[in-house]
XYZ file of C-alpha atoms in Angstrom:
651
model
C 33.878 8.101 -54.143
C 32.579 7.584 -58.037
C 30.997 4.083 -58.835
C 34.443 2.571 -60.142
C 36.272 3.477 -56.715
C 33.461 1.908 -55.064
C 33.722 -1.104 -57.393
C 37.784 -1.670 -56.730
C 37.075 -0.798 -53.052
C 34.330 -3.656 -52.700
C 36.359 -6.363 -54.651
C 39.393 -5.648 -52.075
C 37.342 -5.499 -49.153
C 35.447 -9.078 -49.927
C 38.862 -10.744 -50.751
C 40.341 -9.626 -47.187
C 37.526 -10.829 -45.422
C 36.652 -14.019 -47.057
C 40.740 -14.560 -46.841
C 40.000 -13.957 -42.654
C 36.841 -16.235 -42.482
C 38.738 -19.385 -44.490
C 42.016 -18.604 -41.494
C 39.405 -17.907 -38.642
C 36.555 -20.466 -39.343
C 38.352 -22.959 -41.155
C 42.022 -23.042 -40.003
C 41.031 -22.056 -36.189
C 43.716 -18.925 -37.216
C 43.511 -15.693 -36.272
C 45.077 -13.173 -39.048
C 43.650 -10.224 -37.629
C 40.795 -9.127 -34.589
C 37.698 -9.743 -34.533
C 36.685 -5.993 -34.210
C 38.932 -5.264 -37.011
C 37.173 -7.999 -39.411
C 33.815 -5.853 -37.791
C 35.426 -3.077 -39.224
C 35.548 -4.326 -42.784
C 32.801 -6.101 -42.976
C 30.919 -2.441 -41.627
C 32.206 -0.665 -44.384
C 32.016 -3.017 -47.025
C 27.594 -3.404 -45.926
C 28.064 0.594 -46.465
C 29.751 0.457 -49.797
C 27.422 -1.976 -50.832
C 23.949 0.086 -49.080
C 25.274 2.715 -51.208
C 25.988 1.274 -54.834
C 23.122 -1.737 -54.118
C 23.766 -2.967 -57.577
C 27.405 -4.083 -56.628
C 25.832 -6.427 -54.350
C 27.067 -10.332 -55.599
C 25.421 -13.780 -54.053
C 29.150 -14.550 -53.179
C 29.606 -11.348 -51.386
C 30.745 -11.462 -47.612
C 27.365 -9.507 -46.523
C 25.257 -12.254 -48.373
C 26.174 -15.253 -45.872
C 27.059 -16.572 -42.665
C 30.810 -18.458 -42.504
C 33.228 -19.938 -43.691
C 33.152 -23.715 -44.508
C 33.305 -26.189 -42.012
C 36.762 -28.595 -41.756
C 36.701 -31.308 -43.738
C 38.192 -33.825 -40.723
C 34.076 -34.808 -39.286
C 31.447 -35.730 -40.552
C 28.820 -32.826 -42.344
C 25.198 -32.281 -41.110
C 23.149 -30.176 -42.669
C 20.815 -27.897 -39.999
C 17.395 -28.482 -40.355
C 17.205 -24.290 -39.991
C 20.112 -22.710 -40.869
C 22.109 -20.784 -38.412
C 21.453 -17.304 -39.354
C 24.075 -14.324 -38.803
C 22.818 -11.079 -37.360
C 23.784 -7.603 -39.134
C 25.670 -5.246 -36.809
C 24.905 -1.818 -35.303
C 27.103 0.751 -33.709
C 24.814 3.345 -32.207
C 21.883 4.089 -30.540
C 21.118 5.923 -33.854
C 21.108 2.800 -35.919
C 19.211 1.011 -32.909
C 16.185 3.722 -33.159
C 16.620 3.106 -37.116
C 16.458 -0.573 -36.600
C 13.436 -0.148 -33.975
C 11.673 2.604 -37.101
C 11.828 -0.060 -40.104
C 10.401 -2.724 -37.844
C 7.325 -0.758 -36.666
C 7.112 0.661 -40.669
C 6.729 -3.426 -41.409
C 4.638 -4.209 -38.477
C 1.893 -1.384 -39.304
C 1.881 1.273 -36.857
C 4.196 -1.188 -34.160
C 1.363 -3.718 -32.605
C 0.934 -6.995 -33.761
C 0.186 -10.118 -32.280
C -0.792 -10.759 -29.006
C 0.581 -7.516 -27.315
C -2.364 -5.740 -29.999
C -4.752 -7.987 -29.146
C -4.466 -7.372 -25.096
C -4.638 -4.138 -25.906
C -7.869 -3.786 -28.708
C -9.166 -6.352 -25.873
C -8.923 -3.910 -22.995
C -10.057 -1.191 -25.520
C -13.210 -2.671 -26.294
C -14.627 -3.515 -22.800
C -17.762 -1.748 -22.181
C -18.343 -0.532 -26.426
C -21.566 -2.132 -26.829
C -23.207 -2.383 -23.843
C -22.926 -0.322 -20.965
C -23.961 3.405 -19.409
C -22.219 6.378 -20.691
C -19.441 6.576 -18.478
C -18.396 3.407 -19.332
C -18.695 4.487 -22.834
C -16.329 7.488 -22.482
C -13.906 5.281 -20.889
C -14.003 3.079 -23.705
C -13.266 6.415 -25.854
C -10.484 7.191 -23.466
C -9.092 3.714 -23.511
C -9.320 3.879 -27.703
C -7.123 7.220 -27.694
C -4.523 5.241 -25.412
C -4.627 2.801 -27.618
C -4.093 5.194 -30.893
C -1.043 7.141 -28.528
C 0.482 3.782 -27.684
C 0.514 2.338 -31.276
C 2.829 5.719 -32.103
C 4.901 5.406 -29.499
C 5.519 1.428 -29.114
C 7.961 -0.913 -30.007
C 8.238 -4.408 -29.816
C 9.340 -6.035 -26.752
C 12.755 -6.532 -27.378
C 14.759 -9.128 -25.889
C 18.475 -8.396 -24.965
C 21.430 -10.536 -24.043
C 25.206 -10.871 -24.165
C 27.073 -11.549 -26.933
C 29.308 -14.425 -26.349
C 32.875 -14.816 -28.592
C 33.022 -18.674 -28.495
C 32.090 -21.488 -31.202
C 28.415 -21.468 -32.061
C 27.203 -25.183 -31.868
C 23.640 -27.173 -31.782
C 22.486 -29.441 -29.540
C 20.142 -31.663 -30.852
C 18.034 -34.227 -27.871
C 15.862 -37.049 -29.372
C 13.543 -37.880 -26.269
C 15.426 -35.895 -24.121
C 18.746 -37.707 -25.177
C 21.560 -35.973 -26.573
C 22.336 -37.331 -30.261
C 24.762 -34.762 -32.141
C 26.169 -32.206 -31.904
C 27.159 -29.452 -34.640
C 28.912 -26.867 -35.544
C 27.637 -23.566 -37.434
C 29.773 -24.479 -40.294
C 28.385 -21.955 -43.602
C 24.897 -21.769 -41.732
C 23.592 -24.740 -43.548
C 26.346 -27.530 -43.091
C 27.832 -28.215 -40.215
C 30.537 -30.365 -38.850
C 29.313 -33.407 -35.952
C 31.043 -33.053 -33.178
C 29.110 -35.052 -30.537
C 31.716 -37.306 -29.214
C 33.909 -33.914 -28.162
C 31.071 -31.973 -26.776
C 30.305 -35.205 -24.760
C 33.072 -34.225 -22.792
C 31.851 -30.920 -21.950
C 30.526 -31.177 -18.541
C 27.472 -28.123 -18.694
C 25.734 -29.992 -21.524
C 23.952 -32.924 -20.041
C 23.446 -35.704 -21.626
C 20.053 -35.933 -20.842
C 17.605 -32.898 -20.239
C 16.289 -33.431 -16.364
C 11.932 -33.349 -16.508
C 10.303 -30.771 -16.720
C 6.740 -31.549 -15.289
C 5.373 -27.811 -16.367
C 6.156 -28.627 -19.912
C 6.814 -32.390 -20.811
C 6.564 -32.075 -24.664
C 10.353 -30.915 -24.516
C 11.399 -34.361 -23.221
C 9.655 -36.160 -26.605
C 10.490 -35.658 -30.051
C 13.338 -33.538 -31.192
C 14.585 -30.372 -29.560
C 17.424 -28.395 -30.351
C 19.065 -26.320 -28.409
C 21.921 -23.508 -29.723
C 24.574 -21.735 -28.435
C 28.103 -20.992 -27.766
C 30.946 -23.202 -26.741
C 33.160 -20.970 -24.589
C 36.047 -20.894 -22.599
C 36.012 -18.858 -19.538
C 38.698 -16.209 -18.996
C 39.842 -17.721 -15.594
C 40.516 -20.738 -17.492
C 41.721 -19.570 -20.222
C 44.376 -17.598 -18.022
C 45.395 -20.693 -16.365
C 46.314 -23.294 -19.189
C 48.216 -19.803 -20.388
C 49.961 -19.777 -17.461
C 50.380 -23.930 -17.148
C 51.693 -23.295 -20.666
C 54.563 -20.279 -19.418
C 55.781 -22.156 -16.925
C 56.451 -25.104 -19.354
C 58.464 -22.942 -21.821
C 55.448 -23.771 -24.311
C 54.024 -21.160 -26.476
C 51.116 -18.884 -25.218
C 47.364 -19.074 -26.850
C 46.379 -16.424 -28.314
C 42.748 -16.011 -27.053
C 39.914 -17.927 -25.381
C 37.715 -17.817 -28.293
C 40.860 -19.412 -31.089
C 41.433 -21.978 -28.382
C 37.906 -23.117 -27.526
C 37.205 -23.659 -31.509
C 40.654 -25.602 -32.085
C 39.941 -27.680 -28.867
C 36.488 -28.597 -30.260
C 37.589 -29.498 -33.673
C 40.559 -31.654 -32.220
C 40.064 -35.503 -33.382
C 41.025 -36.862 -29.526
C 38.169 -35.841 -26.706
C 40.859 -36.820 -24.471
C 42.563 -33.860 -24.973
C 38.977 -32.024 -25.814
C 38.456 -32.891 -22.049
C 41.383 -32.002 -20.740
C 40.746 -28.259 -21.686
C 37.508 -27.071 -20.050
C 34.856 -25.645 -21.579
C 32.023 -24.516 -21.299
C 27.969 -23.934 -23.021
C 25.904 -21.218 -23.107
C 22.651 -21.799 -24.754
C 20.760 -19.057 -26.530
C 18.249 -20.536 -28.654
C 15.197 -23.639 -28.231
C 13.963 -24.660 -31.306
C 10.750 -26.843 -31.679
C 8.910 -28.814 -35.191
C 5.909 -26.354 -34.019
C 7.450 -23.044 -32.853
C 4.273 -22.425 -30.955
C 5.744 -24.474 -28.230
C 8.512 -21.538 -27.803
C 6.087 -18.228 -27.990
C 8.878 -15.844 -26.998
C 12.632 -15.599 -26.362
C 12.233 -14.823 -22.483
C 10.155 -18.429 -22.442
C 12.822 -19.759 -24.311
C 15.732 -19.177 -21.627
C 13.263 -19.996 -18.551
C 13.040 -23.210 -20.718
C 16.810 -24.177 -21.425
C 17.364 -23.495 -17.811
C 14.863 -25.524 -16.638
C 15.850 -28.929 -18.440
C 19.296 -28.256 -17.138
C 21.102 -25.991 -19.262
C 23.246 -22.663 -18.939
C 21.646 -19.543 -20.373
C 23.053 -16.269 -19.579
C 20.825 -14.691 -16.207
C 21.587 -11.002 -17.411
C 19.271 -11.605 -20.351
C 16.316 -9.254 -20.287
C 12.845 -7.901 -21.841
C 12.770 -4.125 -22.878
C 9.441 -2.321 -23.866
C 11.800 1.287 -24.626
C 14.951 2.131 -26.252
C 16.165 3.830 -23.310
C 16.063 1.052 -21.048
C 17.716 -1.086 -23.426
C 20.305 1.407 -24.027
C 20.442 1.731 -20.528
C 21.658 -1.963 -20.722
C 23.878 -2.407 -23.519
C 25.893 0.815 -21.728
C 25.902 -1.342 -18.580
C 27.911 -3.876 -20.280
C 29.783 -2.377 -22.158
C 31.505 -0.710 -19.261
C 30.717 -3.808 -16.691
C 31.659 -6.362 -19.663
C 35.774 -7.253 -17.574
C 33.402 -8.637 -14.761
C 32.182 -11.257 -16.726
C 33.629 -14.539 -16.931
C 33.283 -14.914 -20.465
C 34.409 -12.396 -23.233
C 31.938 -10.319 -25.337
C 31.980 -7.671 -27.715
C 28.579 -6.087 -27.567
C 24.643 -7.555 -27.361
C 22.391 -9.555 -29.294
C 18.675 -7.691 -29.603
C 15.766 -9.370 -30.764
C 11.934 -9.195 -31.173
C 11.048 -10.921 -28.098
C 7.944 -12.110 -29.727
C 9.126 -15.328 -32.173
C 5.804 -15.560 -34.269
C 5.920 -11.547 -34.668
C 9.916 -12.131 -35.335
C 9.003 -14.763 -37.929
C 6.581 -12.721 -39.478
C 9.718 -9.647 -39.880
C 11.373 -12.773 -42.201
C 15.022 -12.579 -43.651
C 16.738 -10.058 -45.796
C 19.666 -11.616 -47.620
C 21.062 -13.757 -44.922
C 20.094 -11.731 -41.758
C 16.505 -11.874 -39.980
C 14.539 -8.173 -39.595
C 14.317 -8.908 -36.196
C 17.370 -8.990 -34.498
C 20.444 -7.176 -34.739
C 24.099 -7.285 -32.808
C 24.733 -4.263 -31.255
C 28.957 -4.243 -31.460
C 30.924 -2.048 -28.241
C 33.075 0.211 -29.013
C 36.325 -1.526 -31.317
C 39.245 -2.012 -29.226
C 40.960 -1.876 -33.139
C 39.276 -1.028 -36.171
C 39.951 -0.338 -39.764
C 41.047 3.335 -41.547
C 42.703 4.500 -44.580
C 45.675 6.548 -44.253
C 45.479 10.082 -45.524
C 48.645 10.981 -45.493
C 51.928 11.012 -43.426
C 53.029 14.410 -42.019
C 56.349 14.952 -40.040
C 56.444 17.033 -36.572
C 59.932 18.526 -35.090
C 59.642 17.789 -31.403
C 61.224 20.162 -29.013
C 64.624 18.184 -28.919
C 64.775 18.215 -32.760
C 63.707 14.453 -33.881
C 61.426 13.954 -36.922
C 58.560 12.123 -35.923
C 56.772 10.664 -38.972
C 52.452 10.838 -38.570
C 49.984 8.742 -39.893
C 46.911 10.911 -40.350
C 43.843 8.750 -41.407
C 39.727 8.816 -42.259
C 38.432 9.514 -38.383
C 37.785 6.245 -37.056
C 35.880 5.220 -33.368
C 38.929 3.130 -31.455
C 37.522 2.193 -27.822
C 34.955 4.354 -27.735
C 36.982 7.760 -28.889
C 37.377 9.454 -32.708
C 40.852 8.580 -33.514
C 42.489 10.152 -36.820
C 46.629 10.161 -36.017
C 49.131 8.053 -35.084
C 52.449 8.139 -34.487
C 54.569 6.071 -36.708
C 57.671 6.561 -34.838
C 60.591 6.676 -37.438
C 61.410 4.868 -41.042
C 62.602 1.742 -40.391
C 59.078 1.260 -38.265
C 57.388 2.438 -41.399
C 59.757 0.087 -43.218
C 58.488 -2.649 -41.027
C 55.038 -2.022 -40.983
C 55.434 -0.872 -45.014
C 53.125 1.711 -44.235
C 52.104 3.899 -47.454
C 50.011 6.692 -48.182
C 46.410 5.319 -49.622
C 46.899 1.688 -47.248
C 44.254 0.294 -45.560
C 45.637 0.002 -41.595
C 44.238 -1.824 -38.560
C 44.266 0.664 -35.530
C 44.196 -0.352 -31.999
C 44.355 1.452 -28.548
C 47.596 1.155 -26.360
C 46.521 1.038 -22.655
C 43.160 2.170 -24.066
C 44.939 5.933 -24.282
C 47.474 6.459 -27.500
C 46.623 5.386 -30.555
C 48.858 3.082 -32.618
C 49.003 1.352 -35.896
C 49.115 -2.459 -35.642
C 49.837 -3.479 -39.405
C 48.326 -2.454 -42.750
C 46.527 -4.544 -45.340
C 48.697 -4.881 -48.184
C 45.498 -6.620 -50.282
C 43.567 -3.630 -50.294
C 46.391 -1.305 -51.249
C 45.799 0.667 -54.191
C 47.893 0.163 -57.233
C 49.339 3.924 -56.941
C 50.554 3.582 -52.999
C 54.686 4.385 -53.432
C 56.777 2.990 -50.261
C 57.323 6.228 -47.880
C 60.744 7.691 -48.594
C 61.381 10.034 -44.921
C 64.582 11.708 -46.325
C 62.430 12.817 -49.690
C 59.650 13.955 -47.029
C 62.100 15.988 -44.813
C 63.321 17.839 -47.487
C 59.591 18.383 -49.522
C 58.089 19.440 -45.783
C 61.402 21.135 -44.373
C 62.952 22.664 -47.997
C 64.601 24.885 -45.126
C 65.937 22.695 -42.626
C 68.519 20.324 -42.601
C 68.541 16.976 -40.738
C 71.205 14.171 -40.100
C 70.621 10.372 -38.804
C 73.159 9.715 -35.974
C 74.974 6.803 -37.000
C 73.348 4.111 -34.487
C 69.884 5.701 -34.370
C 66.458 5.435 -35.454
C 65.418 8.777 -35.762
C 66.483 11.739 -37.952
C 67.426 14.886 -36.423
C 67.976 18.420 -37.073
C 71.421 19.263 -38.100
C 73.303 22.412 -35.512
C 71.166 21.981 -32.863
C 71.021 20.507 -29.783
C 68.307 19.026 -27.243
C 68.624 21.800 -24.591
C 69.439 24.703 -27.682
C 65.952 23.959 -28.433
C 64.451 23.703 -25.121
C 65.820 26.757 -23.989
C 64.591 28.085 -27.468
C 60.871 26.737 -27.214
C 60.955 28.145 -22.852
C 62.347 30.982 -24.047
C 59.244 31.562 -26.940
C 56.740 30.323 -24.299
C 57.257 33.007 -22.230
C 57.585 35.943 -24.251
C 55.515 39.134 -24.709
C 53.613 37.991 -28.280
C 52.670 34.646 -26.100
C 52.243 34.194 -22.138
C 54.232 37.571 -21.637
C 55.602 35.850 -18.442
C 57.419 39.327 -16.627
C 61.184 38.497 -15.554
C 61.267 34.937 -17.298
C 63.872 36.156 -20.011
C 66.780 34.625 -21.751
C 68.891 34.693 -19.295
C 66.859 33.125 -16.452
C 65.637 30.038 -18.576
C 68.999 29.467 -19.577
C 69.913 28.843 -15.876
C 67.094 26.634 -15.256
C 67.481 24.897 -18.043
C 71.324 24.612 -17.112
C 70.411 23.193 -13.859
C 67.870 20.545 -14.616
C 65.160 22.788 -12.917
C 62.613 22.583 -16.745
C 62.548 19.714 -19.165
C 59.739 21.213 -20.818
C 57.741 24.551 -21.085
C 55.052 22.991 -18.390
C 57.807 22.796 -16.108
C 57.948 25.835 -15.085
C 54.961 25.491 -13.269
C 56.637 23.350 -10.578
C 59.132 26.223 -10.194
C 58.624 27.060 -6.290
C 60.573 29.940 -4.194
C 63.375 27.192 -2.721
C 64.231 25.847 -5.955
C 65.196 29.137 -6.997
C 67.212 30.646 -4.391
C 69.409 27.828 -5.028
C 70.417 29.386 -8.116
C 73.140 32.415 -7.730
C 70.987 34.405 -10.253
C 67.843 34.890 -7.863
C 67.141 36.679 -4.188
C 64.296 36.678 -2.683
C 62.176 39.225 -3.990
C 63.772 38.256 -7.436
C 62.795 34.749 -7.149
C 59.426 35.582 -5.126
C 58.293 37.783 -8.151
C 59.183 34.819 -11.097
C 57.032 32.455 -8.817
C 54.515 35.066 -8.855
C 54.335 35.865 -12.494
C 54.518 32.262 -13.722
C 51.172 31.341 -11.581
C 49.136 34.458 -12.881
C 50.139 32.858 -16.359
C 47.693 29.551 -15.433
C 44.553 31.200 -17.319
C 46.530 32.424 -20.472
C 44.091 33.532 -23.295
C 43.468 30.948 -26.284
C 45.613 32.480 -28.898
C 47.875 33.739 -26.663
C 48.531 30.055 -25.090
C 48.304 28.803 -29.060
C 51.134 31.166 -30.026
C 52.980 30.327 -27.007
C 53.285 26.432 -28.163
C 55.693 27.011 -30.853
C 53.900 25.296 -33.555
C 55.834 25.404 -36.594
C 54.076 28.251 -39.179
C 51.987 29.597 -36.724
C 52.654 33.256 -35.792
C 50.327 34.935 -33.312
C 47.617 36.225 -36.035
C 47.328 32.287 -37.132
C 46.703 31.692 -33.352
C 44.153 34.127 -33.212
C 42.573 32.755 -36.458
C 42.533 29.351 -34.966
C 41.244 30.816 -31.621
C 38.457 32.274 -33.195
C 37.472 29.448 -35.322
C 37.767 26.677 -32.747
C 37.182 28.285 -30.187
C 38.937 25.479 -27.252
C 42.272 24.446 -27.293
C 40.342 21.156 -26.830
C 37.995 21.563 -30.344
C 41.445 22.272 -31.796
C 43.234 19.317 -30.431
C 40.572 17.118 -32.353
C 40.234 19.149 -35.455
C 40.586 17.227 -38.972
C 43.260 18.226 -41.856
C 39.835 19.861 -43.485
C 39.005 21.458 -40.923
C 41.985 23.661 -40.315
C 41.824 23.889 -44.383
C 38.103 25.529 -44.098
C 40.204 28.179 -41.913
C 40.472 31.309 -43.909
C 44.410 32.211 -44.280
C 45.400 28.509 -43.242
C 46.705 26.531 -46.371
C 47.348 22.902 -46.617
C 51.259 23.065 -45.175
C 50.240 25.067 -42.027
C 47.444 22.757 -41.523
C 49.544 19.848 -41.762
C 52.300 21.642 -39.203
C 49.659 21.780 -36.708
C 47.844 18.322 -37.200
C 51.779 17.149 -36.765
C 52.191 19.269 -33.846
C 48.744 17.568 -31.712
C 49.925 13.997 -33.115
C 53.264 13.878 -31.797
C 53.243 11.993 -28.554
C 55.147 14.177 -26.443
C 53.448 16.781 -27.197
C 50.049 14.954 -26.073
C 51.712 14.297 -23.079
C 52.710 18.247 -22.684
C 49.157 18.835 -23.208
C 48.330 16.750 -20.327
C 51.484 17.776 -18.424
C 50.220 21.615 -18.662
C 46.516 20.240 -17.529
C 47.609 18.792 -14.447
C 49.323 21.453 -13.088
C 46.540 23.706 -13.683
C 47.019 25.684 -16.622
C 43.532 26.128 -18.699
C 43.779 28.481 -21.514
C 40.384 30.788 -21.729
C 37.440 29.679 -23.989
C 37.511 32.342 -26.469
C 35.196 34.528 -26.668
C 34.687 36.808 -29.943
C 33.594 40.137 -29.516
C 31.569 41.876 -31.749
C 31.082 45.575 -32.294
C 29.544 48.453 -34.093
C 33.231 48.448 -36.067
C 33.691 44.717 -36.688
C 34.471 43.462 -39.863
C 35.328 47.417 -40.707
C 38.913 48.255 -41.889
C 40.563 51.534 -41.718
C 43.779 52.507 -43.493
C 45.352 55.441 -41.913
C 47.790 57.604 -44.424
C 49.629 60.647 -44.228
C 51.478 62.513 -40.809
């Protein structure tokens, strides 16, 4: 991408999301997911790491939220409520954990340093020579634990709810406020008044009584708890009334609503995260911080924790992010943070983000891609299935780069083009799916997608008809079972599985009969079904049943072949064989990387991306997987003679 792309790009990219933050933060509207808006916002802070002098003040990356509503009254935080900056991978953790220890000189500071130089030096000055040597010993710990160490991080669960501060006078509540832009807020004290976790007054706390004089603020996030949640839904269904659309949305419209009856009527709930103090030596770290809020009488998450590695924490964060449905609240990944404040204070702020914490994000159940191009696969009963194929993109934890679009008028719908900017999203966590593209960041060029222009540019040979009162475009002169019989037929034949006895004939009768809907149907095939047929006997049908179950290990290019993907004789199966080696490496292989395959051009690499991306043929895939057929890993074999060629002439 040249400087000018990157330019048009980042202009597109802050528009959408400052258009989301006014609807999400302003308007308590939800135009698009949360994870998607992650998505964005990800690549935009890329775009903008990359071409640093692109960076505006008025960028996205360069502050917290949107504004606050104008219906309450403004307060302006006495410390702003900072955002965190996102990572997606242990990798960018270890990064993250790298720049601190860069800034903190070696990795030791503060009082961890201190115990240590303390225990160190025992024994230096004074003492009898084995005591010296074990100060010598102690100092080389000391030198092995500076290059290995890390802070001690402090790890908890990211809460989606509204962020709000608490702020006691004497141990009194007084206001309450919104996050608002990070510096200005919105007072909403007489609705969280109604919120029955947040007392009203903080109960004594003996151990520590300067938190019951002066001012304290406390900060975290008004939530409402699935259970909950699920009920007023339900309350709602049975009423004929429309359905909300998700905890978080509902939590931040009921706390901006001008009645606390109705505030109260909805229950919510506060987790606190943060203690803030006029001398943050009161609050030394964030694990005192949480014993604290509990302690005068609020909520703060129990599965918090302290981490002195990176595995342990990532340990953690995996927890959750498998564990996260047993929650009671929702969450998309974990906050991380220097567990030391006065060593986290001394990290500062970069733009509008402090070095010392970051939000590790889960896996996106939806995220953002641009689509590549749209490629159309001939399934095995002759419909034209129209593909997205996109920029690789991690959708609930798995590299997703295809999607099914289904037909034109769902193109029509969605006004999916070629060069669009598309939100992608997991159906039952398994097929990927398009949701709905972003017409803002569309680029000038992008042409609505004409299928009957694209059948005839990718088929020139074929000719295909639209049934009137159907969806989907055919091919013309065939039938369903023509090409069933066709594609059973091809499986089995010598160039492919070489299945003895399963000729022309034969498949015609069990397609005729209902016995195969699809080449991984003949699998199923036992001895009864076919003696029921006036074709087979029982050594006849004894030696099909036979034949077909020796064909459950077929090798790679034999098995590739044997699929019937369009342009793809047997010596492109081989090619493919040998290059990817798995049937599974090729299931997941990009548009460039069957390009990089010598002999494969950009139409037969399209045919087979088509091929994998249909949907029924995914679900042949897995059809032929659960009746036991694995095609051999291939296996190369090298020789004295490879890579030799001999042309033979003459008698």
């Amino acid at each position: 991408m040249t400087k000018a792309q990157a330019a048009e790009r980042i202009q597109k990219l802050r528009g959408q999301i400052n258009d989301y933050r006014y609807h999400y933060h302003v308007l308590d509207q939800s135009i698009m997911s949360e994870a998607a808006a992650d998505s964005l916002k990800h690549e935009l802070s890329q775009l903008e790491a990359e071409y640093p002098e692109l960076i505006t003040p008025d960028s996205p990356t360069q502050r917290v939220a949107g504004k606050p509503s104008d219906r309450f009254a403004k307060v302006r935080h006495t410390r702003p409520m900072i955002s965190l900056n996102d990572v997606f991978s242990r990798e960018e953790v270890e990064a993250w954990a790298t720049r601190i220890n860069k800034l903190l000189k070696g990795g030791i500071t503060g009082r961890a340093e201190d115990k240590l130089v303390e225990q160190a030096s025992v024994g230096s000055d004074t003492g009898s020579a084995e005591e010296k040597d074990s100060v010598r010993e102690r100092e080389t710990s000391l030198s092995a634990a500076k290059a290995d160490y890390i802070p001690e991080l402090f790890a908890d669960t990211k809460m989606d709810g509204l962020a709000c501060s608490l702020i006691y006078i004497d141990g009194v509540l007084t206001q309450a406020v919104t996050r608002g832009d990070g510096q200005v807020g919105e007072d909403v004290t007489m609705n969280v008044r109604t919120i029955d976790s947040i007392p009203l007054r903080l109960r004594p706390y003996p151990e520590h009584p300067e938190f019951l004089q002066g001012r304290t603020e406390i900060r975290g996030e008004i939530v409402m708890l699935k259970a909950t949640f699920a009920a007023l839904n339900a309350a709602n269904e049975a009423e004929g009334k429309p359905l909300f659309m998700n905890p978080r949305n509902l939590a931040a419209g009921t706390i901006r609503q001008l009645d606390p009856a109705l505030v109260a009527a909805r229950p919510l709930n506060f987790f606190a995260y943060d203690l803030l103090r006029d001398d943050p030596a009161e609050v030394p770290t964030n694990s005192f911080a949480y014993d604290t809020i509990r302690a005068l009488g609020l909520a703060a998450n129990r599965k918090a924790a302290v981490f002195t590695t990176l595995d342990r924490l990532m340990a953690f964060i995996g927890h959750w992010d498998e564990a996260r449905q047993e929650l009671p609240f929702n969450t998309d990944g974990t906050v991380i943070k220097v567990n030391d404040r006065a060593v986290f204070a001394r990290l500062g702020i970069v733009g509008k983000a402090p070095r010392g914490a970051v939000a590790y994000k889960y896996p996106a159940e939806e995220a953002t891609t641009i689509v590549k191009d749209i490629v159309i696969s001939i399934g095995r009963t002759g419909a034209a299935t129209p593909i997205a194929t996109f920029d690789p993109v991690v959708v609930a934890g798995t590299t997703v780069q295809h999607a099914s679009l289904h037909n034109a008028d769902e193109i029509a719908r969605l006004d999916i083009r070629v060069g669009d900017t598309v939100i992608i999203y997991k159906a039952g966590d398994i097929i990927p799916k398009v949701l709905e593209s972003l017409p803002k960041l569309r680029p000038k060029s992008a042409k609505p997608f004409d299928m009957e222009a694209e059948l005839a540019r990718q088929y020139p040979e074929l000719e295909f008809v639209r049934p009137e009162g159907e969806v989907v475009y055919r091919l013309a002169h065939t039938s369903g079972p023509l090409l069933l019989k066709k594609a059973v037929e091809h499986y089995a034949s010598k160039s492919a599985l070489d299945i003895d006895t399963l000729g022309e004939k034969n498949v015609i009768a069990l397609v005729d009969a209902g016995l195969v809907q699809d080449p991984a149907d003949i699998y199923r095939l036992t001895k009864d079904d076919l003696l029921k047929l006036d074709r087979f006997a029982d050594i006849s049908a004894q030696k099909l049943v036979d034949a077909i179950q020796a064909a459950k290990t077929p090798e790679l290019p034999r098995f590739i072949y044997g699929l019937g993907i369009r342009h793809v004789g047997s010596q492109t199966a081989v090619d493919l064989a040998e290059a990817f080696g798995s049937l599974e490496a090729l299931q997941h292989a990009t548009l460039e990387d069957l390009e990089a395959v010598e002999g494969i051009g950009h139409v037969v690499a399209e045919s087979i991306l088509a091929w994998f991306s249909t949907e029924e043929n995914q679900e042949l895939l897995g059809k032929f997987e659960a009746l036991g057929v694995k095609p051999q890993v291939f296996h190369k074999i090298e020789g004295k003679l490879s890579g030799v060629t001999f042309v033979i002439t003459g008698t």
